[in-house]
PDB file of N, CA, C and O in Angstrom:
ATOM      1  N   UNK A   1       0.837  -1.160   0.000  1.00 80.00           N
ATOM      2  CA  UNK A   1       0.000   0.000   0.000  1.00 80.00           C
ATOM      3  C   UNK A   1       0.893   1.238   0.000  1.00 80.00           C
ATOM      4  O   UNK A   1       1.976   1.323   0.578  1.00 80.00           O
ATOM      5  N   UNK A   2       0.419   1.992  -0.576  1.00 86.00           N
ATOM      6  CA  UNK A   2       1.114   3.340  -0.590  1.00 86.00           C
ATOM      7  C   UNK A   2       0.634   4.940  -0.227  1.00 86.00           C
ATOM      8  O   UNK A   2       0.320   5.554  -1.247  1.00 86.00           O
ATOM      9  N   UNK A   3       0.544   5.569   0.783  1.00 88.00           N
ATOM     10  CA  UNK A   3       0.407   6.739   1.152  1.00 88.00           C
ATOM     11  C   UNK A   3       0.756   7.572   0.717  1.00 88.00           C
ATOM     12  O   UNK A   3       1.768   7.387   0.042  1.00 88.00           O
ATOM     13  N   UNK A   4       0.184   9.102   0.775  1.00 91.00           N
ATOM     14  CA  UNK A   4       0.874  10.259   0.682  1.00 91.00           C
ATOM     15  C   UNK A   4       0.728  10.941   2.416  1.00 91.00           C
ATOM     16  O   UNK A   4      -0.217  10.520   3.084  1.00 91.00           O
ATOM     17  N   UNK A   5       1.603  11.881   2.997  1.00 89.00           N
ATOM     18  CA  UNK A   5       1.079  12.301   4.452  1.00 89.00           C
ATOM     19  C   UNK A   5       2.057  13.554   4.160  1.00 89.00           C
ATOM     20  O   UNK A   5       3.205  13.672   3.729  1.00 89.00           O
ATOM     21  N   UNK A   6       0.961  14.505   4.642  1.00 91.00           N
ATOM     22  CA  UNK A   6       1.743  16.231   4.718  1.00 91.00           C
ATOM     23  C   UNK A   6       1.759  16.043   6.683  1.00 91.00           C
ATOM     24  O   UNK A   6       0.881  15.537   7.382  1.00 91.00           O
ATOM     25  N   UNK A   7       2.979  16.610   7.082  1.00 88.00           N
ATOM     26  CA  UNK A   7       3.111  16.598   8.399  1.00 88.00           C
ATOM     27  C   UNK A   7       3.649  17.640   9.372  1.00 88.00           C
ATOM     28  O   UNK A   7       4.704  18.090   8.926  1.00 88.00           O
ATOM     29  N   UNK A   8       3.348  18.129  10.413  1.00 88.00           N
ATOM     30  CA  UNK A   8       3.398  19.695  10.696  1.00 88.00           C
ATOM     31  C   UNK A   8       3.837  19.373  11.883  1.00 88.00           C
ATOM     32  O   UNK A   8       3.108  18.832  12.715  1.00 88.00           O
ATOM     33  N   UNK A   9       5.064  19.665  12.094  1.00 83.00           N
ATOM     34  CA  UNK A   9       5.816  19.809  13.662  1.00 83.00           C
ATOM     35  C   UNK A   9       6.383  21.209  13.985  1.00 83.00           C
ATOM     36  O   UNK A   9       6.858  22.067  13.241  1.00 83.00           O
ATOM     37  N   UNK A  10       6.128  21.171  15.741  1.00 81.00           N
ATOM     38  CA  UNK A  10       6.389  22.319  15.914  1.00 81.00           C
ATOM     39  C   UNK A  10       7.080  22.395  17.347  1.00 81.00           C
ATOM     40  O   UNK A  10       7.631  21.307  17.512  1.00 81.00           O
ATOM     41  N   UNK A  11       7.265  23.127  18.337  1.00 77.00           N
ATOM     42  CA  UNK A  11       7.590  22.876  19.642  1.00 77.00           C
ATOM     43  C   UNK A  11       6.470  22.154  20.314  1.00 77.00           C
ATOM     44  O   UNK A  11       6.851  21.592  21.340  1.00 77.00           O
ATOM     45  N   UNK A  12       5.388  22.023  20.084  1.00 82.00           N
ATOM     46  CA  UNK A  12       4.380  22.003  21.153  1.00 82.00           C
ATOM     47  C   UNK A  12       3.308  20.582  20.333  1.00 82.00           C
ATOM     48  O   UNK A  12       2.622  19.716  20.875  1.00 82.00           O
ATOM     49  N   UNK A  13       3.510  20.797  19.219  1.00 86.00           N
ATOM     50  CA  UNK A  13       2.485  19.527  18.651  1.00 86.00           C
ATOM     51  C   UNK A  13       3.068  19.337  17.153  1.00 86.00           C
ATOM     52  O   UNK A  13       3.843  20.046  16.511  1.00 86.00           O
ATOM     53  N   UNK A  14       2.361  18.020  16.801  1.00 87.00           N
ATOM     54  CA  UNK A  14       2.323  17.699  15.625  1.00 87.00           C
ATOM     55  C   UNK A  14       1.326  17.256  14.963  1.00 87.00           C
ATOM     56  O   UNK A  14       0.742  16.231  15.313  1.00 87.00           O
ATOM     57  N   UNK A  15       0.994  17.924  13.956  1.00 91.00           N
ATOM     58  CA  UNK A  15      -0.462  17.261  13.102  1.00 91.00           C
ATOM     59  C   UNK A  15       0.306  16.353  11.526  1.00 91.00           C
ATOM     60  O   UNK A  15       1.381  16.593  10.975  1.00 91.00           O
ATOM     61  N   UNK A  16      -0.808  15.239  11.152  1.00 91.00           N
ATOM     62  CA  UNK A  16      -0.519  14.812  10.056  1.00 91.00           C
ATOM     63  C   UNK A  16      -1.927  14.745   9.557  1.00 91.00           C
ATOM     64  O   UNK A  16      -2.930  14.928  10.247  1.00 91.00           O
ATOM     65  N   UNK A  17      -1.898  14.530   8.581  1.00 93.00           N
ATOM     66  CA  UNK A  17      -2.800  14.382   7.281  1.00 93.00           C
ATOM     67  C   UNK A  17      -2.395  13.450   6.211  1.00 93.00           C
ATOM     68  O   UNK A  17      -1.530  13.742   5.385  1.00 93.00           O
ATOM     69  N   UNK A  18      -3.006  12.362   6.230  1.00 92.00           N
ATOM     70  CA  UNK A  18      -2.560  11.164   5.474  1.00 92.00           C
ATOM     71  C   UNK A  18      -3.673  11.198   4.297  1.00 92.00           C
ATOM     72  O   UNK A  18      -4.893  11.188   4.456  1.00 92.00           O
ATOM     73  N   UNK A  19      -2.863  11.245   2.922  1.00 94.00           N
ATOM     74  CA  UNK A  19      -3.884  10.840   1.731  1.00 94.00           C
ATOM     75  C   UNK A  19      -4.737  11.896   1.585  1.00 94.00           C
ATOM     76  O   UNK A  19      -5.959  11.744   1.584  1.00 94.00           O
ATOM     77  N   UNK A  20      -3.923  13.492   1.399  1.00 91.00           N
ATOM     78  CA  UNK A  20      -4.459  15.017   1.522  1.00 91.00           C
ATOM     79  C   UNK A  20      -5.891  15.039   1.830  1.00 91.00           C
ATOM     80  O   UNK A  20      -6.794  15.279   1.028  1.00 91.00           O
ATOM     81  N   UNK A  21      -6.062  14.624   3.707  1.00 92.00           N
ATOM     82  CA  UNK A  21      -6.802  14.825   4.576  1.00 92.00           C
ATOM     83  C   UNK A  21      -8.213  13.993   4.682  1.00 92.00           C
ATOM     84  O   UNK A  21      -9.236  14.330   5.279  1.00 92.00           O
ATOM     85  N   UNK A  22      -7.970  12.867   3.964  1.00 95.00           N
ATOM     86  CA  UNK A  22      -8.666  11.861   4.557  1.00 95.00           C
ATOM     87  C   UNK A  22      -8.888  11.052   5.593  1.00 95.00           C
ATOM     88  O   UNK A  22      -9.877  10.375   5.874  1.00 95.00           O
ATOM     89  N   UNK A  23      -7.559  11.233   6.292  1.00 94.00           N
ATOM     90  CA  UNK A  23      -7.425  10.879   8.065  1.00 94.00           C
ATOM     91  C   UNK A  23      -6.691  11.600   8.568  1.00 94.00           C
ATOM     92  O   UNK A  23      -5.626  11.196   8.103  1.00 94.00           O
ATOM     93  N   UNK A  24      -6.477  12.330   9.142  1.00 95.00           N
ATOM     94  CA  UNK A  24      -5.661  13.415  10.085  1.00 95.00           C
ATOM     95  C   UNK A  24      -5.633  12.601  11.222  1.00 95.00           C
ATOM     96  O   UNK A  24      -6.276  11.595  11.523  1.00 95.00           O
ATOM     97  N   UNK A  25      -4.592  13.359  11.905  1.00 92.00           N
ATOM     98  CA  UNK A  25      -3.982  12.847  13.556  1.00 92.00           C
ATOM     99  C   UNK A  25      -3.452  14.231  13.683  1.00 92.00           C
ATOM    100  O   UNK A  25      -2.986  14.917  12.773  1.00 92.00           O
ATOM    101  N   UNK A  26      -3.627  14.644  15.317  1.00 94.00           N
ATOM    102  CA  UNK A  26      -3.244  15.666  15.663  1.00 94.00           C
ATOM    103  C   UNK A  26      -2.343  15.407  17.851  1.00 94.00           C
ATOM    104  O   UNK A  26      -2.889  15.119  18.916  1.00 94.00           O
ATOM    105  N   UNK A  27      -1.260  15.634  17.581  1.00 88.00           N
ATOM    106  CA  UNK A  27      -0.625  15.069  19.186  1.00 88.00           C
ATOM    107  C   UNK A  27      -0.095  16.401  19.605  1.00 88.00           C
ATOM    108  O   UNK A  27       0.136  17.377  18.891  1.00 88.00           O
ATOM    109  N   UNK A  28       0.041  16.275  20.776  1.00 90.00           N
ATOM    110  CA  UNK A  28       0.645  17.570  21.967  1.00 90.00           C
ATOM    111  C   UNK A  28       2.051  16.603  22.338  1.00 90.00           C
ATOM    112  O   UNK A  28       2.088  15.440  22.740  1.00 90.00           O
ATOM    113  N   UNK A  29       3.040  17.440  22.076  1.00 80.00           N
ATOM    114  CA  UNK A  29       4.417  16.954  22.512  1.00 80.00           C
ATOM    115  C   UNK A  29       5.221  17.660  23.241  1.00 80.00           C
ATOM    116  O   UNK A  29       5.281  18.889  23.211  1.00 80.00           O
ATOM    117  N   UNK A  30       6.002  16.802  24.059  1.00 78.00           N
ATOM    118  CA  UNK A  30       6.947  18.054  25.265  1.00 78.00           C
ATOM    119  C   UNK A  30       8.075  17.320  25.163  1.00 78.00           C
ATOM    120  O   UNK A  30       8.297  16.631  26.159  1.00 78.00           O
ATOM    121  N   UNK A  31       9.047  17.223  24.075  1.00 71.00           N
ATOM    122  CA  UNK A  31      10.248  16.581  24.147  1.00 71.00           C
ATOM    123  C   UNK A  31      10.564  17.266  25.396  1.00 71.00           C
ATOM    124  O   UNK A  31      10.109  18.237  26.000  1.00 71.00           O
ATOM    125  N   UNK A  32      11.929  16.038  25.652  1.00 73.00           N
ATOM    126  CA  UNK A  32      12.604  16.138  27.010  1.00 73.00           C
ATOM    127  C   UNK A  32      13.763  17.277  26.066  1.00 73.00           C
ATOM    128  O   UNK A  32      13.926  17.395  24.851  1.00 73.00           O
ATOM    129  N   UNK A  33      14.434  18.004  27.263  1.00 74.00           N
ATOM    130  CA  UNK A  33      15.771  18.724  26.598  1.00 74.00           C
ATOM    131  C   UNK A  33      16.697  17.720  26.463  1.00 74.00           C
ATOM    132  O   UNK A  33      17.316  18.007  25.438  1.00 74.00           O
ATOM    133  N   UNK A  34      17.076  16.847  26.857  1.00 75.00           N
ATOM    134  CA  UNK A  34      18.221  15.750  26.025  1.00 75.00           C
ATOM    135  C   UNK A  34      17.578  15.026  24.619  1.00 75.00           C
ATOM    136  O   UNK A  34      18.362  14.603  23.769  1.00 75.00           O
ATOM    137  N   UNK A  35      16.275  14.921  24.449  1.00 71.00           N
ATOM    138  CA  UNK A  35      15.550  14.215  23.302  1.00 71.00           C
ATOM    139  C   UNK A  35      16.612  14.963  21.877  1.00 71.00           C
ATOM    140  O   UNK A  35      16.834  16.146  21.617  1.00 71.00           O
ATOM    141  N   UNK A  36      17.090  13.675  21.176  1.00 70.00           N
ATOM    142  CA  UNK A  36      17.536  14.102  20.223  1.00 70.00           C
ATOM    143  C   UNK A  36      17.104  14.178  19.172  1.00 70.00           C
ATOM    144  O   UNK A  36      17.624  14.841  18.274  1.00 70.00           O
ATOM    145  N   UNK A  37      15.747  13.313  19.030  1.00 68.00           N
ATOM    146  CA  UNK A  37      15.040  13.096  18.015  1.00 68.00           C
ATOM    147  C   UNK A  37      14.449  13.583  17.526  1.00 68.00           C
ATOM    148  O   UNK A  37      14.027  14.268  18.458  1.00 68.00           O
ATOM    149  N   UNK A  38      13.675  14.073  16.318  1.00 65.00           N
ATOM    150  CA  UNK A  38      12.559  15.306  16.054  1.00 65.00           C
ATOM    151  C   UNK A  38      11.467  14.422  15.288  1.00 65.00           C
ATOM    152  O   UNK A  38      10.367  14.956  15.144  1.00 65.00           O
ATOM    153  N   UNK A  39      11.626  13.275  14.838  1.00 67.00           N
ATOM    154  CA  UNK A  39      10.486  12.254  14.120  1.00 67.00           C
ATOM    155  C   UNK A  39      10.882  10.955  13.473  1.00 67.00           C
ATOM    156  O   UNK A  39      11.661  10.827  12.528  1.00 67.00           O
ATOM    157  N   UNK A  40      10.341  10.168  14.008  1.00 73.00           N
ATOM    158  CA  UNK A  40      10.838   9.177  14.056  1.00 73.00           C
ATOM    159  C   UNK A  40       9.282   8.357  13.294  1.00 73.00           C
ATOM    160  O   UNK A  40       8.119   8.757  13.346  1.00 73.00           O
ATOM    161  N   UNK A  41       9.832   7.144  12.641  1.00 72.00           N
ATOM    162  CA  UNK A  41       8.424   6.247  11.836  1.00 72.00           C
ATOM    163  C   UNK A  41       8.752   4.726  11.570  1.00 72.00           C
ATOM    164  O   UNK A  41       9.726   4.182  11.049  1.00 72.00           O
ATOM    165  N   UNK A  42       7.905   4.371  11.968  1.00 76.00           N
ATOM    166  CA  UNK A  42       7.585   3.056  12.972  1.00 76.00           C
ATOM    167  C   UNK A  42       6.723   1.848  12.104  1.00 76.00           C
ATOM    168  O   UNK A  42       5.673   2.263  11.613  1.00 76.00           O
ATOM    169  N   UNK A  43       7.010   0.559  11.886  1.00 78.00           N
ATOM    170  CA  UNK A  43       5.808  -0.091  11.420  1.00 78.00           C
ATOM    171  C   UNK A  43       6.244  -0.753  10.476  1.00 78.00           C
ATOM    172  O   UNK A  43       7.278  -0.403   9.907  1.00 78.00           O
ATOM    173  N   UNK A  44       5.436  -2.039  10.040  1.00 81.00           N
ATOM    174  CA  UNK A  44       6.102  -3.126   9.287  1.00 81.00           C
ATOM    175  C   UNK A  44       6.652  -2.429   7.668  1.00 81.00           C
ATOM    176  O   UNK A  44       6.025  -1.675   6.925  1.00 81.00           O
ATOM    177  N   UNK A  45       7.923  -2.962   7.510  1.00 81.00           N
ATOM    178  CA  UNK A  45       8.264  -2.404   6.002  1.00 81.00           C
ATOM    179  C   UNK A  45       8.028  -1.149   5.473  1.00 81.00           C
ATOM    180  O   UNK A  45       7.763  -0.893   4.298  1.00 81.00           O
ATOM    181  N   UNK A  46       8.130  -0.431   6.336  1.00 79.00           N
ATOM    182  CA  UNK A  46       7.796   1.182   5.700  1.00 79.00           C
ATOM    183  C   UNK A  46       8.592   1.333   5.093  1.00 79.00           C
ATOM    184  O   UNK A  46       9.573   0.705   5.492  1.00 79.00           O
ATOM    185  N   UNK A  47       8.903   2.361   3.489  1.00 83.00           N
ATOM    186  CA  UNK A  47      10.010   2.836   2.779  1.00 83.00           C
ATOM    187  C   UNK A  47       9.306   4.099   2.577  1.00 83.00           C
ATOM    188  O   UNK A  47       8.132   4.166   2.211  1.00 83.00           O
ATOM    189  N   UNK A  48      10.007   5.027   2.808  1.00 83.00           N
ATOM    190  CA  UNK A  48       9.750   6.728   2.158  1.00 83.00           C
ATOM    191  C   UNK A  48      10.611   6.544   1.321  1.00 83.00           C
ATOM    192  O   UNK A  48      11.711   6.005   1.438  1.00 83.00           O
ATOM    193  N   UNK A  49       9.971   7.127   0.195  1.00 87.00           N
ATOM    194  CA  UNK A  49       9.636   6.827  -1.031  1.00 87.00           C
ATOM    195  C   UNK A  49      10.269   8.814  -1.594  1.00 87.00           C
ATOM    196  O   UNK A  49      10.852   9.118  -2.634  1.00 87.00           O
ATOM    197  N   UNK A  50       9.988   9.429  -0.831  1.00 87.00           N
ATOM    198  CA  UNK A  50      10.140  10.861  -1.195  1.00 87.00           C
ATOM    199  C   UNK A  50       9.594  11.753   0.177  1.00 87.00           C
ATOM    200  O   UNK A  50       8.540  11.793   0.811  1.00 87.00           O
ATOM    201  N   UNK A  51      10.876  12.415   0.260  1.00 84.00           N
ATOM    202  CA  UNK A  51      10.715  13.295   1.858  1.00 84.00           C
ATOM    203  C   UNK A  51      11.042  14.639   0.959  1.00 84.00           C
ATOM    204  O   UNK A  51      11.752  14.715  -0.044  1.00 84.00           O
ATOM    205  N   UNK A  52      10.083  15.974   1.828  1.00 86.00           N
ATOM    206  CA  UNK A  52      10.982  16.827   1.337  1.00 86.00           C
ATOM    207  C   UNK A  52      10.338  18.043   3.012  1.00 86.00           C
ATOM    208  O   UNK A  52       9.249  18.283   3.533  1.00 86.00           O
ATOM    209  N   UNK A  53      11.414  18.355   3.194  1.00 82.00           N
ATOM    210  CA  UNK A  53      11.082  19.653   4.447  1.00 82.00           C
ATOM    211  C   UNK A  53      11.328  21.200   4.293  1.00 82.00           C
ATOM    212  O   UNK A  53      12.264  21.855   3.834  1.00 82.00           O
ATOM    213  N   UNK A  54      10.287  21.479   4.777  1.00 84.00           N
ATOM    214  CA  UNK A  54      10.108  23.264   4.425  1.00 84.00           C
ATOM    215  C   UNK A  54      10.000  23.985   6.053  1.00 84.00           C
ATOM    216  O   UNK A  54       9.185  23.785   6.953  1.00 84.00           O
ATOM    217  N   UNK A  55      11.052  24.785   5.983  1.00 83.00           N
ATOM    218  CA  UNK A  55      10.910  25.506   7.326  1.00 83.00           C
ATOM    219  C   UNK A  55       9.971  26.533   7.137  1.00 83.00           C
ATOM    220  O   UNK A  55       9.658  26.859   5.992  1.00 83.00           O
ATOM    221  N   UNK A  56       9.331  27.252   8.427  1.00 83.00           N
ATOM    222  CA  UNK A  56       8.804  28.048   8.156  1.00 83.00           C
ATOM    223  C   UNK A  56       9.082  29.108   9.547  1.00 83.00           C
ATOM    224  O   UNK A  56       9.423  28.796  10.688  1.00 83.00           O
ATOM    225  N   UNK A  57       8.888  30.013   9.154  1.00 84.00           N
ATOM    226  CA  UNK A  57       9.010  31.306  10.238  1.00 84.00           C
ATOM    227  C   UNK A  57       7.930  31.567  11.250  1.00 84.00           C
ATOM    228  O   UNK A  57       6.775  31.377  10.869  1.00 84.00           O
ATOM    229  N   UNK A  58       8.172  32.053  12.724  1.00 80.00           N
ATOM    230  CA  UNK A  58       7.447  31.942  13.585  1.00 80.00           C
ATOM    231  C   UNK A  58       5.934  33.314  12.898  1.00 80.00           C
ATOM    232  O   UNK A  58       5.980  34.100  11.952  1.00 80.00           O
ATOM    233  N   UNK A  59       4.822  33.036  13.896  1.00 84.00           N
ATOM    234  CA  UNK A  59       4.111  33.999  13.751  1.00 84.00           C
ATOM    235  C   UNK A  59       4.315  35.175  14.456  1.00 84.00           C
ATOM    236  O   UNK A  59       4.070  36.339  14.143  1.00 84.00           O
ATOM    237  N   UNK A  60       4.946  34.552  15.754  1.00 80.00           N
ATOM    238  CA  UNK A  60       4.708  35.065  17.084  1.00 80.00           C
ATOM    239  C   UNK A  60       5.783  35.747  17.283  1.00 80.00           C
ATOM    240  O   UNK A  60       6.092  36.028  18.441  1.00 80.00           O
ATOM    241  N   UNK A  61       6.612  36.174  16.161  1.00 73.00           N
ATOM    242  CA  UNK A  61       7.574  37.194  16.290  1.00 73.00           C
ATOM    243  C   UNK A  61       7.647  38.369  15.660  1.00 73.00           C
ATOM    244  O   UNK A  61       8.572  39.143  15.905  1.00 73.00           O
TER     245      UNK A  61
END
């Protein structure tokens, strides 16, 4: 099977949208300050297939 998923991380949460928003997931996160990780993906035989990341600038500044 093959997916598409747009995915939105930030300090405080992360939303996804799998298959442009036919199932969304939305989580509240509080990495630890040693956490080195920023996303990690889990689950039988997964291959990404095509990653691409876009920063974006705060609002709140």
């Amino acid at each position: 099977m093959e997916i598409t998923a747009d995915i939105y991380v930030d300090k405080t949460s992360v939303e996804v949208f799998i298959d442009n928003g036919a199932y969304s997931y939305s989580l509240q996160r509080k990495p630890a300050a040693d956490y080195k990780s920023i996303l990690e993906f889990w689950g039988n035989r997964i291959e990404i297939k095509h990653l691409e990341l876009f920063k974006t600038r705060s609002i709140w500044k």
